Backbone as a printed PyTorch tensor [residue, N CA C, xyz], in Angstrom:
tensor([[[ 16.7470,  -6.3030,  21.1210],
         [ 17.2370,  -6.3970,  19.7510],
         [ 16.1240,  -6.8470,  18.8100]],

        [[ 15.4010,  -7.6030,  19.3250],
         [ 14.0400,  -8.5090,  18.3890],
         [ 13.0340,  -6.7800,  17.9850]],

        [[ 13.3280,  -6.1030,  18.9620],
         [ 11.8720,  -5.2450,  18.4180],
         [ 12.5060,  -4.2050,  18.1390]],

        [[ 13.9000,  -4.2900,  18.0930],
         [ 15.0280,  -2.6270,  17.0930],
         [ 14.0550,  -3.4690,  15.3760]],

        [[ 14.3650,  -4.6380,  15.2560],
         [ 14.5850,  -4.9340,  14.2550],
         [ 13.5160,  -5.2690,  13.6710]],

        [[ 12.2040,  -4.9290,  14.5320],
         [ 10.8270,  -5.2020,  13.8800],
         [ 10.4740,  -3.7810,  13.5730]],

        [[ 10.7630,  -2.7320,  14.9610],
         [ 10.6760,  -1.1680,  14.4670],
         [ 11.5130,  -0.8770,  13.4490]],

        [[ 12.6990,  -1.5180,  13.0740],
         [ 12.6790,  -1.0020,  11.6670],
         [ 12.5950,  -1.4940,  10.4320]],

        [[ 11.9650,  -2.8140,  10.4270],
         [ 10.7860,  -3.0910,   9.3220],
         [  9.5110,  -2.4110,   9.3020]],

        [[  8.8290,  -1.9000,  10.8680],
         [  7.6920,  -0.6990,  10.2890],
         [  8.1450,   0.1070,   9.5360]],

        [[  9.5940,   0.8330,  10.4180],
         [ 10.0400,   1.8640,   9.7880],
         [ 10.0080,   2.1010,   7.8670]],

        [[ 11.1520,   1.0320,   7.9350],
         [ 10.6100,   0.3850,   5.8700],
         [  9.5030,   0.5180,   5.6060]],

        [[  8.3870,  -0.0020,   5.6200],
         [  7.0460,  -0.0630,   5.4560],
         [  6.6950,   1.5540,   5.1480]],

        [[  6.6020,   1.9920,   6.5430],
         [  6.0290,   3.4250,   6.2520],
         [  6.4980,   4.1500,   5.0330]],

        [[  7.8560,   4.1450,   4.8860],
         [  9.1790,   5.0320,   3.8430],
         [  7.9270,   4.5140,   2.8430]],

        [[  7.9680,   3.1580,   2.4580],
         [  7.4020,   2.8290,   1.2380],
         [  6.5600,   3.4180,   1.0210]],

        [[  5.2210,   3.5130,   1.8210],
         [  4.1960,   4.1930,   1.5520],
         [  4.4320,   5.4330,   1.4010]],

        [[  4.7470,   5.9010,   1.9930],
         [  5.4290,   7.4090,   1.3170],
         [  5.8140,   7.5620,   0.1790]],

        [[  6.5420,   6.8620,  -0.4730],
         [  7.1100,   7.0240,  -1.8260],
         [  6.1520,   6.5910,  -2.5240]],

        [[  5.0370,   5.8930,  -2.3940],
         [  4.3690,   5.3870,  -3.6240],
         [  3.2520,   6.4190,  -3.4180]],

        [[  2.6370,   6.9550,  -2.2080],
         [  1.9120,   8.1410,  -2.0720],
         [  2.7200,   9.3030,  -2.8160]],

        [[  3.7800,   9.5120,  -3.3850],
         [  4.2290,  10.8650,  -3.5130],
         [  4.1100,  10.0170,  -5.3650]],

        [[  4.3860,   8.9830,  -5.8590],
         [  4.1970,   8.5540,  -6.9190],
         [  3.0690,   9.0650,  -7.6640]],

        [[  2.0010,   8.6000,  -6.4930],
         [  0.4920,   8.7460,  -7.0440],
         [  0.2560,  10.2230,  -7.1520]],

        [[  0.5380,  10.8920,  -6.4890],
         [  0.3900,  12.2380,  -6.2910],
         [  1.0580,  13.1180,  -7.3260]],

        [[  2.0740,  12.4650,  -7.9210],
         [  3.0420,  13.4520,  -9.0440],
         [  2.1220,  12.3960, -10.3250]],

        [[  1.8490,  11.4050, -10.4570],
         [  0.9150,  11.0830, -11.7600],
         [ -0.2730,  11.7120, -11.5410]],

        [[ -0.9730,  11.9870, -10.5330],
         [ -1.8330,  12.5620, -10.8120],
         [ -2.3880,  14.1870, -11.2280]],

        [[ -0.6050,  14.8790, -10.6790],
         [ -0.7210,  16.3610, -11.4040],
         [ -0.2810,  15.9930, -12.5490]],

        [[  0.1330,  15.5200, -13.0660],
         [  0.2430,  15.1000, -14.0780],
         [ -0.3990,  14.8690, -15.1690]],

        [[ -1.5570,  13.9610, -15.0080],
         [ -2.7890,  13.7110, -15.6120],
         [ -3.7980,  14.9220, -15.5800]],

        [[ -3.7000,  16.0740, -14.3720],
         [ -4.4560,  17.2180, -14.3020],
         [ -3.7780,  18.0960, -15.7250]],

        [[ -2.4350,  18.0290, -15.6400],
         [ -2.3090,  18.8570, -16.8990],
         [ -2.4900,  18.5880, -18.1910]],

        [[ -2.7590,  16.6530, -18.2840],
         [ -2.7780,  16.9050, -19.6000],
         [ -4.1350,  17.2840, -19.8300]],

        [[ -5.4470,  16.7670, -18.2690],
         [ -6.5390,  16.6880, -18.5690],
         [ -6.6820,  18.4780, -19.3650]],

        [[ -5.8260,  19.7850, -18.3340],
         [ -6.3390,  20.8810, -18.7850],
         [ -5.7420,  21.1630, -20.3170]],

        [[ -5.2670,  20.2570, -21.0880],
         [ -4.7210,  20.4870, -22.1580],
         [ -5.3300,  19.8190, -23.4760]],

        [[ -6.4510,  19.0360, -22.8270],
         [ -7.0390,  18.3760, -23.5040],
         [ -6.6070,  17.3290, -23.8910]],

        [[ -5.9770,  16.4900, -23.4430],
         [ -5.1210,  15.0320, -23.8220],
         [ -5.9660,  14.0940, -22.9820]],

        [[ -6.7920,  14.5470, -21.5060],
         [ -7.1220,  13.8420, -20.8320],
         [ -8.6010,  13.6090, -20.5330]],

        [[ -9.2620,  12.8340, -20.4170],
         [-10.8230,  13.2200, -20.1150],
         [-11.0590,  13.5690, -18.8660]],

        [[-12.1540,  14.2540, -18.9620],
         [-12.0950,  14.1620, -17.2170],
         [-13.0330,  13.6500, -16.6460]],

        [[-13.6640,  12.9680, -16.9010],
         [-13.4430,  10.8480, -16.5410],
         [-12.4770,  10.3620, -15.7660]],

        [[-11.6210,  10.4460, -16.6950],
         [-10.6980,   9.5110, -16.5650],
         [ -9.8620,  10.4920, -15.2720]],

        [[ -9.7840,  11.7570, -16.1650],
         [ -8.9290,  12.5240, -14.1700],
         [ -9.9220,  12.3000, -13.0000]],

        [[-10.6360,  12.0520, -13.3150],
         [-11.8460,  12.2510, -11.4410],
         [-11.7790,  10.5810, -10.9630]],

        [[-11.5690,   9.5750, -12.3270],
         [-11.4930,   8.5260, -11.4330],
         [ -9.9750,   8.1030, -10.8470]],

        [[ -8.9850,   8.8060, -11.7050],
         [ -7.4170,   9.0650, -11.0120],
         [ -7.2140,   9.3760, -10.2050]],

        [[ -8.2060,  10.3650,  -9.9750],
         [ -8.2760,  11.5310,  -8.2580],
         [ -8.7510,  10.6920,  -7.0670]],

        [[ -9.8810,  10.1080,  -7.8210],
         [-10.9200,   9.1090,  -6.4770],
         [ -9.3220,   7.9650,  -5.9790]],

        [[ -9.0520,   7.4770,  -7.0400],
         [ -8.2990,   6.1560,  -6.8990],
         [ -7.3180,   6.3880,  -5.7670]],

        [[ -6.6080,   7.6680,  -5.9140],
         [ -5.0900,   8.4290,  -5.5520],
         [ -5.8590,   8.7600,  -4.2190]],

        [[ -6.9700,   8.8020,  -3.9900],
         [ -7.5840,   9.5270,  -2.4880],
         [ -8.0330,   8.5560,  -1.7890]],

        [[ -8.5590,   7.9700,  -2.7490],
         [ -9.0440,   5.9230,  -1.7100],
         [ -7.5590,   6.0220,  -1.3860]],

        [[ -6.3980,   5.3940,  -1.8440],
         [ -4.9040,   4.9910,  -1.4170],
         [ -4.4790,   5.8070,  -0.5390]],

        [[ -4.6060,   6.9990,  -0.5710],
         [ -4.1310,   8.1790,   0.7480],
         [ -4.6190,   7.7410,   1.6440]],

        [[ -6.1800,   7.7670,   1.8430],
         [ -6.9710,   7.4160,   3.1650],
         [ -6.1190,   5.9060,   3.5590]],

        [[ -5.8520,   5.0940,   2.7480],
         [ -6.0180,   3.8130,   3.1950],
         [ -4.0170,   3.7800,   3.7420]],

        [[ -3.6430,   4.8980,   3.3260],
         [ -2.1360,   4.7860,   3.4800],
         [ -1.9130,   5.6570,   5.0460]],

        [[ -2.5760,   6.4240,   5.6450],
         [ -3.0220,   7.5200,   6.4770],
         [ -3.2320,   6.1480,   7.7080]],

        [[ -4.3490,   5.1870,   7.0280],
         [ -5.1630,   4.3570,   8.4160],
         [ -3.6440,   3.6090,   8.3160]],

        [[ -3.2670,   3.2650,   7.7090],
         [ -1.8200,   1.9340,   7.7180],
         [ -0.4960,   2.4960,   8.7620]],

        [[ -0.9480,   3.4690,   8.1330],
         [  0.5920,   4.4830,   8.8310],
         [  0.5240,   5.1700,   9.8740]],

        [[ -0.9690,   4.9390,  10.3360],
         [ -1.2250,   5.2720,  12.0470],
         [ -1.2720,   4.2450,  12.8440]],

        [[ -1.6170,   2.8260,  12.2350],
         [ -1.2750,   1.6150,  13.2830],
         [  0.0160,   1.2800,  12.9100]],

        [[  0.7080,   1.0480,  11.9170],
         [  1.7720,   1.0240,  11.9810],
         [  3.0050,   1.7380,  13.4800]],

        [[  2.4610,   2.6110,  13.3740],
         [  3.0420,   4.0590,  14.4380],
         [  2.4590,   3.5210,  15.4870]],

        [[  1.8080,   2.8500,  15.7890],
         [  0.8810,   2.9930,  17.2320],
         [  2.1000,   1.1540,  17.3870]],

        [[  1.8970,   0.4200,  16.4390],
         [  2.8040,  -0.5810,  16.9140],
         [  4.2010,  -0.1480,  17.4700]],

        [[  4.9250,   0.8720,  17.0510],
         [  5.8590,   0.9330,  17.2630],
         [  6.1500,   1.7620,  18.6920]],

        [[  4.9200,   2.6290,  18.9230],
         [  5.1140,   3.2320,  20.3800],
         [  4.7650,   1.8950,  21.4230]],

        [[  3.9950,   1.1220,  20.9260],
         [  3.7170,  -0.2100,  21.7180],
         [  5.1770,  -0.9760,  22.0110]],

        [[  6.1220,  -1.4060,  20.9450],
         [  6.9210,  -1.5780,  20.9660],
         [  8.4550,  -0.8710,  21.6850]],

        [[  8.6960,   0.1120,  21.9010],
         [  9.2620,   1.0040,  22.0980],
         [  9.4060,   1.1590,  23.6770]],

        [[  8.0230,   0.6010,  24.3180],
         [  7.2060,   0.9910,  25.5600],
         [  6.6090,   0.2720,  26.0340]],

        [[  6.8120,  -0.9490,  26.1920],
         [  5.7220,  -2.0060,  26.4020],
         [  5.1210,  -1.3420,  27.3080]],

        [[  3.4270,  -1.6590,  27.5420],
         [  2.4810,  -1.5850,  28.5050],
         [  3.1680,  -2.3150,  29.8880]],

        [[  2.8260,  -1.7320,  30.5950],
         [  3.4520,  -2.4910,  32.2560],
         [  2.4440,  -3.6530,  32.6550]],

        [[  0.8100,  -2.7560,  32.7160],
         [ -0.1860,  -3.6310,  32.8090],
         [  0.1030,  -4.9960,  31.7410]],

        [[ -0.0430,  -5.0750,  30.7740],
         [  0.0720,  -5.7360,  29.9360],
         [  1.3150,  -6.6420,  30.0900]],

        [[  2.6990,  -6.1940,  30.3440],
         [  3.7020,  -7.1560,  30.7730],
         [  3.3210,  -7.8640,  32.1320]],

        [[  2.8000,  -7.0790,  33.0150],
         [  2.2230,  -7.6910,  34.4850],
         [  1.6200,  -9.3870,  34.0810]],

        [[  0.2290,  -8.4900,  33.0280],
         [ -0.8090,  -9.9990,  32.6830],
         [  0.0310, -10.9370,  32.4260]],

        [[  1.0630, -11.0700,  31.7290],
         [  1.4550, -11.8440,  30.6340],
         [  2.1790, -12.7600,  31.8920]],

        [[  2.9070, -11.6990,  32.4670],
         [  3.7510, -12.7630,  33.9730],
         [  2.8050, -13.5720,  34.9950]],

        [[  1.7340, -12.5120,  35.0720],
         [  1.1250, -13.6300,  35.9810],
         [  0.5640, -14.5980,  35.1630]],

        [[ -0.3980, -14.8250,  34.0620],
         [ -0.4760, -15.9420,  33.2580],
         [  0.5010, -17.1340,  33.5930]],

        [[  1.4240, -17.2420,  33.3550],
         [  2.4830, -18.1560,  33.7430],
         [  2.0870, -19.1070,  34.9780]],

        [[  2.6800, -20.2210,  34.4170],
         [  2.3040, -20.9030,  36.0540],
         [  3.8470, -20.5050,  37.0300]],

        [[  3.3170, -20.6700,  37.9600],
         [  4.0090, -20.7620,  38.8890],
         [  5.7420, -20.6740,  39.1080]],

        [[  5.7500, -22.0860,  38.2790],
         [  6.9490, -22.4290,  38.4290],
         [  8.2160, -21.7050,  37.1910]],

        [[  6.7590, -21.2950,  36.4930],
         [  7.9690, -20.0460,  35.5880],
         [  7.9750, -19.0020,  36.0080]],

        [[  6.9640, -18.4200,  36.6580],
         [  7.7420, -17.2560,  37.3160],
         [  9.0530, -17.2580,  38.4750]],

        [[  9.0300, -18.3830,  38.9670],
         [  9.9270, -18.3650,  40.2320],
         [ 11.2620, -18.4790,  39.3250]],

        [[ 11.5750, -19.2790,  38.5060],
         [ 12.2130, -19.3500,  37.2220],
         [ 12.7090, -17.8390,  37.2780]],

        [[ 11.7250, -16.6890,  36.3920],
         [ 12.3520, -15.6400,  35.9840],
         [ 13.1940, -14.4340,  37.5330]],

        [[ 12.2460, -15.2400,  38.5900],
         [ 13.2370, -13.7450,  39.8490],
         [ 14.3840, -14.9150,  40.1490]],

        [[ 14.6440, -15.8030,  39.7800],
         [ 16.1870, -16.1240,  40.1190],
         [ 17.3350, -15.6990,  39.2630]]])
């Protein structure tokens, strides 16, 4: 139940980024038309474009560890649950096979 409810706070997370990526992406055709209409410099569109493409990249790297937590989650590593048991002393493992 602890990691339904953390996978779906990634889950949230990601949605968000999505929506504010599709934000940036509709202001920025946006700003292309007024740039071709002459309302806009294009200055000012190329540093809209850079800005909107830094945030993609950086929404792309977020939303692939994000995803990678959640197959982690989903699946724990065996190796990795193994370490964690033997770590334990002793007397907690005998603890968990009763």
């Amino acid at each position: 139940a602890v990691f339904l409810s953390k996978i779906n706070e990634i889950q949230t997370e990601i949605r968000k980024l999505d929506a504010d990526m599709e934000r940036r992406s509709e202001k920025l055709a946006q700003a292309f038309m007024k740039y071709k209409e002459g309302e806009f410099s294009k200055e000012a569109y190329i540093e809209m474009k850079d800005d909107r493409n830094n945030w993609k990249e950086f929404c792309e790297e977020r939303k692939k560890s994000l995803e990678q937590t959640i197959r982690k989650l989903e699946k724990p590593d065996f190796y990795e649950v193994c370490w964690n048991w033997m770590g334990q002393p002793e007397s907690m493992r005998n603890l968990r096979r009763a």
